[in-house]
Coordinates of C-alpha atoms in Angstrom, one line a residue:
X995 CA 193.4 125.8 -113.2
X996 CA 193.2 122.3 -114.0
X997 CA 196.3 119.5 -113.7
X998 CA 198.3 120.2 -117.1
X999 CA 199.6 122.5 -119.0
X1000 CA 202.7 124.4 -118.9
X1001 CA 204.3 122.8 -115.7
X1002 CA 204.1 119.4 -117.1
X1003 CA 206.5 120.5 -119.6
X1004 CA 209.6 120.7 -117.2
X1005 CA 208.4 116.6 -116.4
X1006 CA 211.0 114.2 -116.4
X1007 CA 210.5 112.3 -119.4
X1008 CA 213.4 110.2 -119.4
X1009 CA 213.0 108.0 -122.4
X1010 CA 212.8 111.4 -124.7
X1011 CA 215.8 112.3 -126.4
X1012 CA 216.8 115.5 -123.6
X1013 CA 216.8 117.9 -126.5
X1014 CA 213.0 117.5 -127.0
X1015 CA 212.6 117.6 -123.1
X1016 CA 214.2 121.0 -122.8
X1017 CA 213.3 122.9 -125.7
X1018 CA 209.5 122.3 -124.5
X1019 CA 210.2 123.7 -121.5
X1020 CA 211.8 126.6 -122.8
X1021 CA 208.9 127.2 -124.9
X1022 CA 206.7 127.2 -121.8
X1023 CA 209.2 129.1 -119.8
X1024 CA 209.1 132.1 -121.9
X1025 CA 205.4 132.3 -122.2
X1026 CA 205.5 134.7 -118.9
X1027 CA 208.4 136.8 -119.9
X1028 CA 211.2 137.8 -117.5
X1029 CA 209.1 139.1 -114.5
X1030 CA 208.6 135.8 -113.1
X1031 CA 209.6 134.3 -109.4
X1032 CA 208.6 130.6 -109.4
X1033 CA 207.9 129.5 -105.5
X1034 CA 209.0 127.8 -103.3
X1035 CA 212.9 127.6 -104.9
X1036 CA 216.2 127.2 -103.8
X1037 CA 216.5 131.1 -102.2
X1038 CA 212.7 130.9 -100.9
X1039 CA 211.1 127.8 -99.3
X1040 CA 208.1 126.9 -98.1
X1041 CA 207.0 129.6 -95.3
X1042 CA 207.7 132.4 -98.3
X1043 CA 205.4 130.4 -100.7
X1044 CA 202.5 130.7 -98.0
X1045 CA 203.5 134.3 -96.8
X1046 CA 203.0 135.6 -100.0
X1047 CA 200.2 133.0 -101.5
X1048 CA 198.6 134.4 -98.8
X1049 CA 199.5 138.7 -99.3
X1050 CA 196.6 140.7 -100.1
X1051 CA 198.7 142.2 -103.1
X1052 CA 199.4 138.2 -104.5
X1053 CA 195.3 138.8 -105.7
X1054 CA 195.5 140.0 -109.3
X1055 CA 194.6 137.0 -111.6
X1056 CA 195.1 137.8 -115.6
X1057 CA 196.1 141.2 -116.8
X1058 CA 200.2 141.6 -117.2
X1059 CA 200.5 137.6 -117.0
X1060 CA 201.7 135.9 -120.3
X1061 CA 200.1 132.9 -119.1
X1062 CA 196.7 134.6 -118.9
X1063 CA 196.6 134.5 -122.8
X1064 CA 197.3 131.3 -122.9
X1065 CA 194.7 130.0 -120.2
X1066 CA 192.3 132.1 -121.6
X1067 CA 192.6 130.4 -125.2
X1068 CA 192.8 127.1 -123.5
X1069 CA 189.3 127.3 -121.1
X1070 CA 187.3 129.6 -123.7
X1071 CA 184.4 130.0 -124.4
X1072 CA 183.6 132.6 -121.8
X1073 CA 187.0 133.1 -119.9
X1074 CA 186.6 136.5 -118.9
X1075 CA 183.5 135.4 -116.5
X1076 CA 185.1 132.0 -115.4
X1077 CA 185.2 131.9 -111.2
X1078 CA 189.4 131.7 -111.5
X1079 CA 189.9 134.6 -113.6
X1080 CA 187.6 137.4 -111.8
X1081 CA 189.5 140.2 -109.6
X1082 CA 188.1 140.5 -106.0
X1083 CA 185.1 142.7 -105.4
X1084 CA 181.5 143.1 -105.9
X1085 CA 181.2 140.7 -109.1
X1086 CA 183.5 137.6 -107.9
X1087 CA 181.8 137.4 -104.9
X1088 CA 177.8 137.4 -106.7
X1089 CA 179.7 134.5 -109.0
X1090 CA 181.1 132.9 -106.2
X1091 CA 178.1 132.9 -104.2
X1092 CA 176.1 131.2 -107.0
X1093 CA 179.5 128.3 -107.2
X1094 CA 178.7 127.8 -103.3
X1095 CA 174.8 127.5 -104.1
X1096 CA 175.1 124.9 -106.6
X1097 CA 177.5 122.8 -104.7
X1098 CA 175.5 122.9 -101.3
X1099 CA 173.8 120.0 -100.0
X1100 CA 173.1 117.6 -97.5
X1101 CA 176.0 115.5 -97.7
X1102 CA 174.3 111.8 -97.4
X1103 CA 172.4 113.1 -100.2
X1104 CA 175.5 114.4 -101.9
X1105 CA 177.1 111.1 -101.8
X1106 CA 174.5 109.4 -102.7
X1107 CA 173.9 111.3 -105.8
X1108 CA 177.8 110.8 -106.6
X1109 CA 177.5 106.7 -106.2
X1110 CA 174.3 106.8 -108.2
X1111 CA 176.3 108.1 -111.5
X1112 CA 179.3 106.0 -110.5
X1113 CA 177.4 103.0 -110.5
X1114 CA 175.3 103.9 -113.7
X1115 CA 178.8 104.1 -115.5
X1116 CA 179.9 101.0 -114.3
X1117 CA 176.6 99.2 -115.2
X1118 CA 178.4 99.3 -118.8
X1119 CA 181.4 97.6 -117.9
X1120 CA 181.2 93.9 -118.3
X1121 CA 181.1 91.8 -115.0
X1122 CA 182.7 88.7 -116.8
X1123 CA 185.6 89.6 -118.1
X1124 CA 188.4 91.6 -117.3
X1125 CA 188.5 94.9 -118.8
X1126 CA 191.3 97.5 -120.2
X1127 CA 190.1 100.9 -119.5
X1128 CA 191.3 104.1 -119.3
X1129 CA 190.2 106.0 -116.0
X1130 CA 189.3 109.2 -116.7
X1131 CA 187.5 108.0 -119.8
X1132 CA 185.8 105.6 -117.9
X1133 CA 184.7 108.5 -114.9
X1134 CA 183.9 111.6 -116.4
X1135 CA 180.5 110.7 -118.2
X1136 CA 179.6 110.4 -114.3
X1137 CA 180.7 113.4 -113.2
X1138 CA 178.9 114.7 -116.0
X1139 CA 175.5 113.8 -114.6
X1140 CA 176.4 114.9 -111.3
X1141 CA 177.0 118.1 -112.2
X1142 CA 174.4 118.4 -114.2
X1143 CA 171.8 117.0 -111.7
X1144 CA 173.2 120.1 -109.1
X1145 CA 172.2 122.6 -111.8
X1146 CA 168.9 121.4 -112.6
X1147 CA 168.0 119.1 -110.3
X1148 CA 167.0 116.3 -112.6
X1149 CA 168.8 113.4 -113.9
X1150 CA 171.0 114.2 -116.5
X1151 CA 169.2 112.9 -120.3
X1152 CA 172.2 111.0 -122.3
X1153 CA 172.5 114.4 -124.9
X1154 CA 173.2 117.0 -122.1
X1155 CA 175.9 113.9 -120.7
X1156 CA 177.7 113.4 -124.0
X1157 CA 177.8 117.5 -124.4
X1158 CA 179.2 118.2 -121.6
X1159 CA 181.6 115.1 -121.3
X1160 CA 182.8 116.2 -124.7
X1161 CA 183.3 119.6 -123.7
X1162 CA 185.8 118.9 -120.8
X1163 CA 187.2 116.0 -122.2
X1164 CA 188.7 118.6 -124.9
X1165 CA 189.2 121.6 -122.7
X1166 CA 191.4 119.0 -120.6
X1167 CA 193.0 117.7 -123.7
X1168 CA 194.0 121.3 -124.8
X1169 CA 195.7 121.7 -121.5
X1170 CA 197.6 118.8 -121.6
X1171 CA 198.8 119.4 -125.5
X1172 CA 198.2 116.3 -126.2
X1173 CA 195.4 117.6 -128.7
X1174 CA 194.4 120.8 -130.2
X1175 CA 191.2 122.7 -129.1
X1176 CA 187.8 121.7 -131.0
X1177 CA 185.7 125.3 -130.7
X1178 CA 182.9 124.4 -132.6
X1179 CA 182.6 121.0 -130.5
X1180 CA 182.4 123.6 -127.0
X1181 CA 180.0 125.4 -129.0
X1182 CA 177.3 122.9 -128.9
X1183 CA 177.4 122.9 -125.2
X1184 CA 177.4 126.7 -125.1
X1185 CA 173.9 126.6 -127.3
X1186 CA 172.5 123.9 -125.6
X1187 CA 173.0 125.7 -122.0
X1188 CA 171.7 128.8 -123.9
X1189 CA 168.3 127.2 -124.7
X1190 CA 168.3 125.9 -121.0
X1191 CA 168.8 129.5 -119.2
X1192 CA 166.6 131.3 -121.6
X1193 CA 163.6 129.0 -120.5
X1194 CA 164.6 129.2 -117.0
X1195 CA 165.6 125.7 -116.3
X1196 CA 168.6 126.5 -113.9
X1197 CA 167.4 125.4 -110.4
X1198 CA 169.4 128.3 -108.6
X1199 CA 170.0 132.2 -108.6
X1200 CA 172.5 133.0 -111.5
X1201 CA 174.6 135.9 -110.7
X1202 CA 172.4 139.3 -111.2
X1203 CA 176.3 141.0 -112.3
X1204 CA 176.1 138.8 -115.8
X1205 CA 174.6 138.9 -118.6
X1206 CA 172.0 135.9 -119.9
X1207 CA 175.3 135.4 -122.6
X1208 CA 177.5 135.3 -119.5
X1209 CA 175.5 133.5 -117.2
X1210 CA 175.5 130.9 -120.2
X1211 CA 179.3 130.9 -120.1
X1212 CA 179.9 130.7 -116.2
X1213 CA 177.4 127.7 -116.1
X1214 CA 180.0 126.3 -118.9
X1215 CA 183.0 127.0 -117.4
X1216 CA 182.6 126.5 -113.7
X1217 CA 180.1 124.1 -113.9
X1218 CA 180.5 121.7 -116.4
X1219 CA 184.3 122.0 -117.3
X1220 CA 186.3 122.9 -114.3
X1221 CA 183.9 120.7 -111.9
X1222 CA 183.9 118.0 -114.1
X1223 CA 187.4 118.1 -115.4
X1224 CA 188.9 117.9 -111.5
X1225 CA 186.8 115.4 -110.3
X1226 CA 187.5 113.2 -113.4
X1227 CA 191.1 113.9 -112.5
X1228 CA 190.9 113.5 -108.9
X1229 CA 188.7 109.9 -109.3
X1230 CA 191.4 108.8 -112.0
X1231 CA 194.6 109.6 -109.8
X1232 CA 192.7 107.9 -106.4
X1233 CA 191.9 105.0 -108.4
X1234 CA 195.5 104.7 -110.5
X1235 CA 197.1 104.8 -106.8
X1236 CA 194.7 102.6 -105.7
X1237 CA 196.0 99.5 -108.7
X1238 CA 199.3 100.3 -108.3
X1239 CA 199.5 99.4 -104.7
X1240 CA 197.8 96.7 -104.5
X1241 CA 198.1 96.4 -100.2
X1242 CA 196.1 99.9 -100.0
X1243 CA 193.7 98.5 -102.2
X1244 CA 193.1 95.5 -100.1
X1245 CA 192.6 97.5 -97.1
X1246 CA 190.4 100.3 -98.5
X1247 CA 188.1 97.2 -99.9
X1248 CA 187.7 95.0 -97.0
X1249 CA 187.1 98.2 -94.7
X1250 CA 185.2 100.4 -97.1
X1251 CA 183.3 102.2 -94.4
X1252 CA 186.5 103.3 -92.7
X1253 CA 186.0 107.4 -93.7
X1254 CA 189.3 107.7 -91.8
X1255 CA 191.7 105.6 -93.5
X1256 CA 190.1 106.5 -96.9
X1257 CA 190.8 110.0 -96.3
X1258 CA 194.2 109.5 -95.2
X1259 CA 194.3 107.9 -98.8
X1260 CA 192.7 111.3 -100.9
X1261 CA 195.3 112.9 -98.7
X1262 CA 198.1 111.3 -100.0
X1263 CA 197.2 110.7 -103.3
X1264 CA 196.6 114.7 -103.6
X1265 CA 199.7 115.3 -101.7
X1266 CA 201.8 113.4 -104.1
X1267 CA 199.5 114.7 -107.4
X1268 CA 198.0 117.8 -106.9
X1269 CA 195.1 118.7 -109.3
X1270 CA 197.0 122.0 -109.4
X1271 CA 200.0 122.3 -111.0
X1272 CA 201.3 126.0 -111.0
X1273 CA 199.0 128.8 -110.2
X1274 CA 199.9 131.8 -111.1
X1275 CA 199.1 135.5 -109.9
X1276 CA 199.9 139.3 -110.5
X1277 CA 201.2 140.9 -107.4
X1278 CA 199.0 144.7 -107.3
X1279 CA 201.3 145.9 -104.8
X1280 CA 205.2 145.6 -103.6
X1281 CA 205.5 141.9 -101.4
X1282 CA 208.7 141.8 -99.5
X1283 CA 210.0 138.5 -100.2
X1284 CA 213.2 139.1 -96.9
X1285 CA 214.4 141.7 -95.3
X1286 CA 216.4 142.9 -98.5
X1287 CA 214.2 141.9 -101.3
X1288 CA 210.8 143.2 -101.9
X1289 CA 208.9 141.6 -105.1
X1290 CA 207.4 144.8 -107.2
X1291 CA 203.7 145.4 -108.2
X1292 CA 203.5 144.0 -111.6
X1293 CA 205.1 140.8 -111.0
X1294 CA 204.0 137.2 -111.7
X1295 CA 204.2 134.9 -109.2
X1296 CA 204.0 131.2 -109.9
X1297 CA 202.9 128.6 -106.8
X1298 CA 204.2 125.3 -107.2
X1299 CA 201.9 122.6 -105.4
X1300 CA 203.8 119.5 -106.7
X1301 CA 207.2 121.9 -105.2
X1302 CA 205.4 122.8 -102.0
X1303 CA 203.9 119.0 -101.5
X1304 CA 207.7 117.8 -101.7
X1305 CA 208.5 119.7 -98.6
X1306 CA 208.6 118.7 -94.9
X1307 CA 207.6 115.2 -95.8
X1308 CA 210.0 111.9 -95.2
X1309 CA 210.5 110.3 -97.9
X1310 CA 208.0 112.7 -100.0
X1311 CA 208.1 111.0 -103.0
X1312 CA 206.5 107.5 -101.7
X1313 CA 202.5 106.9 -101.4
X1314 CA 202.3 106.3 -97.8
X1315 CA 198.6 107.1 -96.5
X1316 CA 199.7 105.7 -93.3
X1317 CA 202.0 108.9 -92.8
X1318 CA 199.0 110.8 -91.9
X1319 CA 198.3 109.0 -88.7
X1320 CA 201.0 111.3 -87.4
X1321 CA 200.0 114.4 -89.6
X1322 CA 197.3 116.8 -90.1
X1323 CA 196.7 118.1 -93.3
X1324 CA 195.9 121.6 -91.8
X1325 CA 199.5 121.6 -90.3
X1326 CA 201.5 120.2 -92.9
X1327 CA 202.3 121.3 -96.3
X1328 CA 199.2 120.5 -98.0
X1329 CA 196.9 122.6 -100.2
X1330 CA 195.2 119.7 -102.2
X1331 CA 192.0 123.4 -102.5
X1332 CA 194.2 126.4 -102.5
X1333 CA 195.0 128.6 -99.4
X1334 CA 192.1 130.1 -97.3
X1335 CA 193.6 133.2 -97.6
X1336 CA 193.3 133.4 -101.8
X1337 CA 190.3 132.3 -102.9
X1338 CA 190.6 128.7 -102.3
X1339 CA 188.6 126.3 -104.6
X1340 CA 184.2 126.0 -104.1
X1341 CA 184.6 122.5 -103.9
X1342 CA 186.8 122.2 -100.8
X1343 CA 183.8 120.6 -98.5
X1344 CA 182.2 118.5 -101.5
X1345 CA 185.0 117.1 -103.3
X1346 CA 186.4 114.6 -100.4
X1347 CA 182.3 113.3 -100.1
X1348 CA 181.9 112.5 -103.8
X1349 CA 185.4 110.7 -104.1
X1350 CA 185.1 108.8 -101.1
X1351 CA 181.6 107.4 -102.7
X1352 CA 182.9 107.1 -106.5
X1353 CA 185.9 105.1 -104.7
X1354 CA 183.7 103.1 -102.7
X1355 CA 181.4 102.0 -105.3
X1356 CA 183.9 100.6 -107.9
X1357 CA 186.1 98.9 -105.0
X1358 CA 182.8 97.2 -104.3
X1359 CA 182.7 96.0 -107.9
X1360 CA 186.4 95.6 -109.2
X1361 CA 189.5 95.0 -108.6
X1362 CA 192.2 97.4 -109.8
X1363 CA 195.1 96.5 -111.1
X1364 CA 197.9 98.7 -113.4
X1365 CA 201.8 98.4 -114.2
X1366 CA 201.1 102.2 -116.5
X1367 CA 203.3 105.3 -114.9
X1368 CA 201.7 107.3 -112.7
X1369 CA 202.7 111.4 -112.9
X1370 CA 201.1 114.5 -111.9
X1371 CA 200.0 115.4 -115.3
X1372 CA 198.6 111.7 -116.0
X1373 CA 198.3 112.6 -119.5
X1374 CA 197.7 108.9 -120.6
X1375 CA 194.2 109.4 -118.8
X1376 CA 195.3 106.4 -116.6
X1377 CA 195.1 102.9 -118.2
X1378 CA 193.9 100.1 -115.9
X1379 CA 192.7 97.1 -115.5
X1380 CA 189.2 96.5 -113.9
X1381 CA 188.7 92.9 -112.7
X1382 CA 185.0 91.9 -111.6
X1383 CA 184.8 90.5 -107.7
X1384 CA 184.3 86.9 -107.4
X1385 CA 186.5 86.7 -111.4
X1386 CA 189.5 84.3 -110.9
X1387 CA 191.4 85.5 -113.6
X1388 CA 193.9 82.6 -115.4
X1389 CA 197.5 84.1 -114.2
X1390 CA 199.1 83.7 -117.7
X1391 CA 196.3 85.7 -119.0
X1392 CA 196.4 88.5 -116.4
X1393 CA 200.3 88.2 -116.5
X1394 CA 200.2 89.1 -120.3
X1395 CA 197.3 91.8 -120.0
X1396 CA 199.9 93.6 -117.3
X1397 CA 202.6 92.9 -119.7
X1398 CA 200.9 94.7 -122.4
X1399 CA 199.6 97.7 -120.0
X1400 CA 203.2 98.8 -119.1
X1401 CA 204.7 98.2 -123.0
X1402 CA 201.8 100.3 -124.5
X1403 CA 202.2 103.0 -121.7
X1404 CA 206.2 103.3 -122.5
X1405 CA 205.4 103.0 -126.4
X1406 CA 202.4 105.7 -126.2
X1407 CA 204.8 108.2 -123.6
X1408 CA 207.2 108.1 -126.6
X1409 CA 204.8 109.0 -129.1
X1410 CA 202.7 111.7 -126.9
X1411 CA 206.2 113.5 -125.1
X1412 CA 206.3 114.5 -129.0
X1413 CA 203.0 115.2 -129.6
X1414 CA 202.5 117.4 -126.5
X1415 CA 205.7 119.2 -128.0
X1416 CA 204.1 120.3 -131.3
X1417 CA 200.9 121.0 -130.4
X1418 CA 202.2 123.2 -127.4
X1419 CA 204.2 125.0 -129.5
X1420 CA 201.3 125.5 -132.2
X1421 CA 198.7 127.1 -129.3
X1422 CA 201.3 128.9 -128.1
X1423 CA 202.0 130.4 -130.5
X1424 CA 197.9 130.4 -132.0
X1425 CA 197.0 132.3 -128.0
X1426 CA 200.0 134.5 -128.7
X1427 CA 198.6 135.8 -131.7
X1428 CA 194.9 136.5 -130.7
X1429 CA 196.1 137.6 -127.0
X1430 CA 192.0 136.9 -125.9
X1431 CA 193.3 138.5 -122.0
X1432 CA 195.5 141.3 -123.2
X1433 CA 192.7 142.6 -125.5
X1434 CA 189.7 141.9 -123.6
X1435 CA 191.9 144.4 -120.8
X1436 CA 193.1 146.7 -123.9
X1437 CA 189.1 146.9 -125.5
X1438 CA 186.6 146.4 -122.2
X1439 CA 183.2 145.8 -123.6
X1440 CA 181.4 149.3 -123.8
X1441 CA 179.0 150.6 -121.1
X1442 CA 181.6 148.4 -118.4
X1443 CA 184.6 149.7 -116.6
X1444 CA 187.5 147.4 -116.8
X1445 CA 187.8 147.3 -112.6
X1446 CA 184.4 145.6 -113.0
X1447 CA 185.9 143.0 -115.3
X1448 CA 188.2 140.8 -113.5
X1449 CA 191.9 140.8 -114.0
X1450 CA 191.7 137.2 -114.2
X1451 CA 193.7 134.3 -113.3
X1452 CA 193.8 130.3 -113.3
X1453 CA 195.2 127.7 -111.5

């Protein structure tokens, strides 16, 4: 799933007392149980982590995961029919198809449409003055509206934008503990997309395997949380990258039409903070691990992409774009969209198209600039400061703004390290209690046979 959740517990928060730092991670850690194998580690590296990412037994996605509960509580409503937690056959592939419908397209047109809700965002920013905003915030409205215009091919009214932005925005925030989950806020968005599938609004084929309730909650889970969520994500870490090295910047604006560097930029910037955290699977079969070890059926398998992005790299903890004028991303260890081989994510072609655009179109506006921390969770939604072109800001005034960015940043990581303790602990503990995967796999819903479910999964 999404960037967040229980791998950003184990981050090194150094200005927390270490006490705090460990016993969330414990918490976290014992969500799974004991039948866990974390890759790549110490014993396995990086070939094992693609060997067995890649097994056809590394395929089951919910049932027998402690996680699953958890995930489950975090993404409802409508988990059970989300694209992520859906076992191979028949049914994944009819959703799947109708994911790889809705994100078709020419892709001049594609970009186009992304650069049009960039730029009606940043309409609303002031062009006189410098302004303090947070990134994500500042992006996700636009996704909203792109989205939206895929599935109904109109432009998105300012109701179904601020329902759907709302939605994510809290899914996201659940999964990052730093607030609880708001279901009758989801709930609007569920009635509104209700209203729009029952007239027959939807400008593509819905999967024929779901129901009109399901169909409803696909549209809301793949569409307008997951899709929205990562891009928001994925714009806010380009862009944070972008402010905090300020030489990148400068060549990415003065060249904006050079597709090649830019890439080499996403590359790196999803190298270093991969949407994914941990994805975790349920092996269905025995995977031999070496010669003398074989992991058994029944086993959970966490991938690290922040672990498997650190490998083979010099220096892999620097933002160097220029490192891939000597690298492909196909060769190297980089799986910004999964692994071909396990159901990689829908938006591998589109995602690089749309970023490149959203990126273009507020270099062409603002500067960037940003002294906040920068981590693979970003859980401070990225703070920055958005200078118009042609503005010569007073340097005692912008001095003091980027004083005031990095103090609030340090004071806020104090405050939210805390936060996203107790309210980690308290939907732990909440998605412990209602277990929504174990018993949606304990009680399948009648006339449907539990193969036909999905055994679920997230990333």
């Amino acid at each position: 799933m999404v960037s967040g959740g229980p791998e950003q517990a184990t981050a090194d928060t150094w200005w927390l007392p270490r006490g705090v730092v460990a016993l969330r991670g414990r918490i976290f850690e014992k969500v799974n149980g004991d039948r866990t194998l974390t890759l790549p580690n110490s014993a396995y590296g990086p070939e094992v982590f693609e060997r067995v990412y890649a097994h056809p037994a590394a395929n089951g996605r919910s049932a027998g995961a402690g996680l699953s509960d958890l995930f489950w509580y975090w993404l409802s409503p409508g988990p059970e029919v989300h694209q992520e937690h859906l076992e191979p056959g028949e049914r994944y592939e009819d959703v799947a198809a109708a994911t790889r419908r809705m994100l078709a397209g020419n892709s001049a047109e594609l970009s186009a449409a992304a650069a049009r809700a960039v730029a009606r965002v940043l309409d609303t920013v002031p062009d006189t003055r410098i302004s303090l905003v947070r990134l994500r915030d500042l992006v996700m409205p636009a996704w909203a509206e792109f989205a939206y215009e895929l599935v109904f091919k109109e432009v998105c009214p300012p109701r179904a934008r601020d329902l759907i932005t709302a939605h994510s925005a809290d899914v996201i925030n659940a999964l990052k503990c730093t607030g609880l989950r708001h279901p009758k806020r989801r709930a609007r968005l569920t009635a509104y997309l209700r209203e729009r599938v029952a007239a027959g609004d939807v400008r593509h084929e819905l999967p024929a395997s779901l129901s009109p309730s399901e169909q409803v909650h696909f549209l809301q889970g793949t569409m307008f949380n997951t899709a929205v969520v990562q891009l928001s994500e994925a714009t806010a870490h380009v862009l944070l990258a972008l402010a905090r090295h300020p030489g990148v910047q400068r060549r990415v604006a003065a060249d904006p039409d050079d597709d090649r560097y830019l890439t080499h930029v996403l590359d790196e910037t999803m190298r270093l903070y991969p949407l994914f955290g941990i994805a975790h699977r349920i092996t269905t079969g025995d995977i031999p691990l070496d010669e003398d070890t074989t992991l058994p059926a029944g086993s959970v398998v966490c991938f690290s992409y922040p672990g498997y992005h650190a490998t083979g790299y010099d220096r892999p903890d620097a933002f160097d774009p220029d490192r891939w004028d000597t690298l492909s991303a196909k060769d190297a260890h980089h799986i910004p969209f999964g692994v071909a081989a396990n159901r990689p994510c829908p938006a591998w072609r589109i995602s690089p198209l749309v970023l490149r655009a959203a990126v273009r179109e507020v270099l062409g506006r603002f500067e960037l600039d940003s002294t906040a921390s920068h981590t693979r969770s970003n859980p401070h939604r990225a703070p920055c400061l958005l200078i118009p072109r042609g503005l010569a800001p007073e340097p005692r005034r912008l001095d003091a703004l980027r004083t005031f960015v990095r103090v609030r940043d340090g004071v806020e990581d104090v405050t939210r390290g805390v936060r996203q303790l107790v309210l980690g602990t308290v939907m732990v503990l909440h998605a412990r209690r209602q277990r929504p995967a174990a018993r949606y796999f304990e009680e399948p819903p009648a006339g449907r046979c539990p193969a036909a479910h999905g055994n679920g999964g997230s990333r």
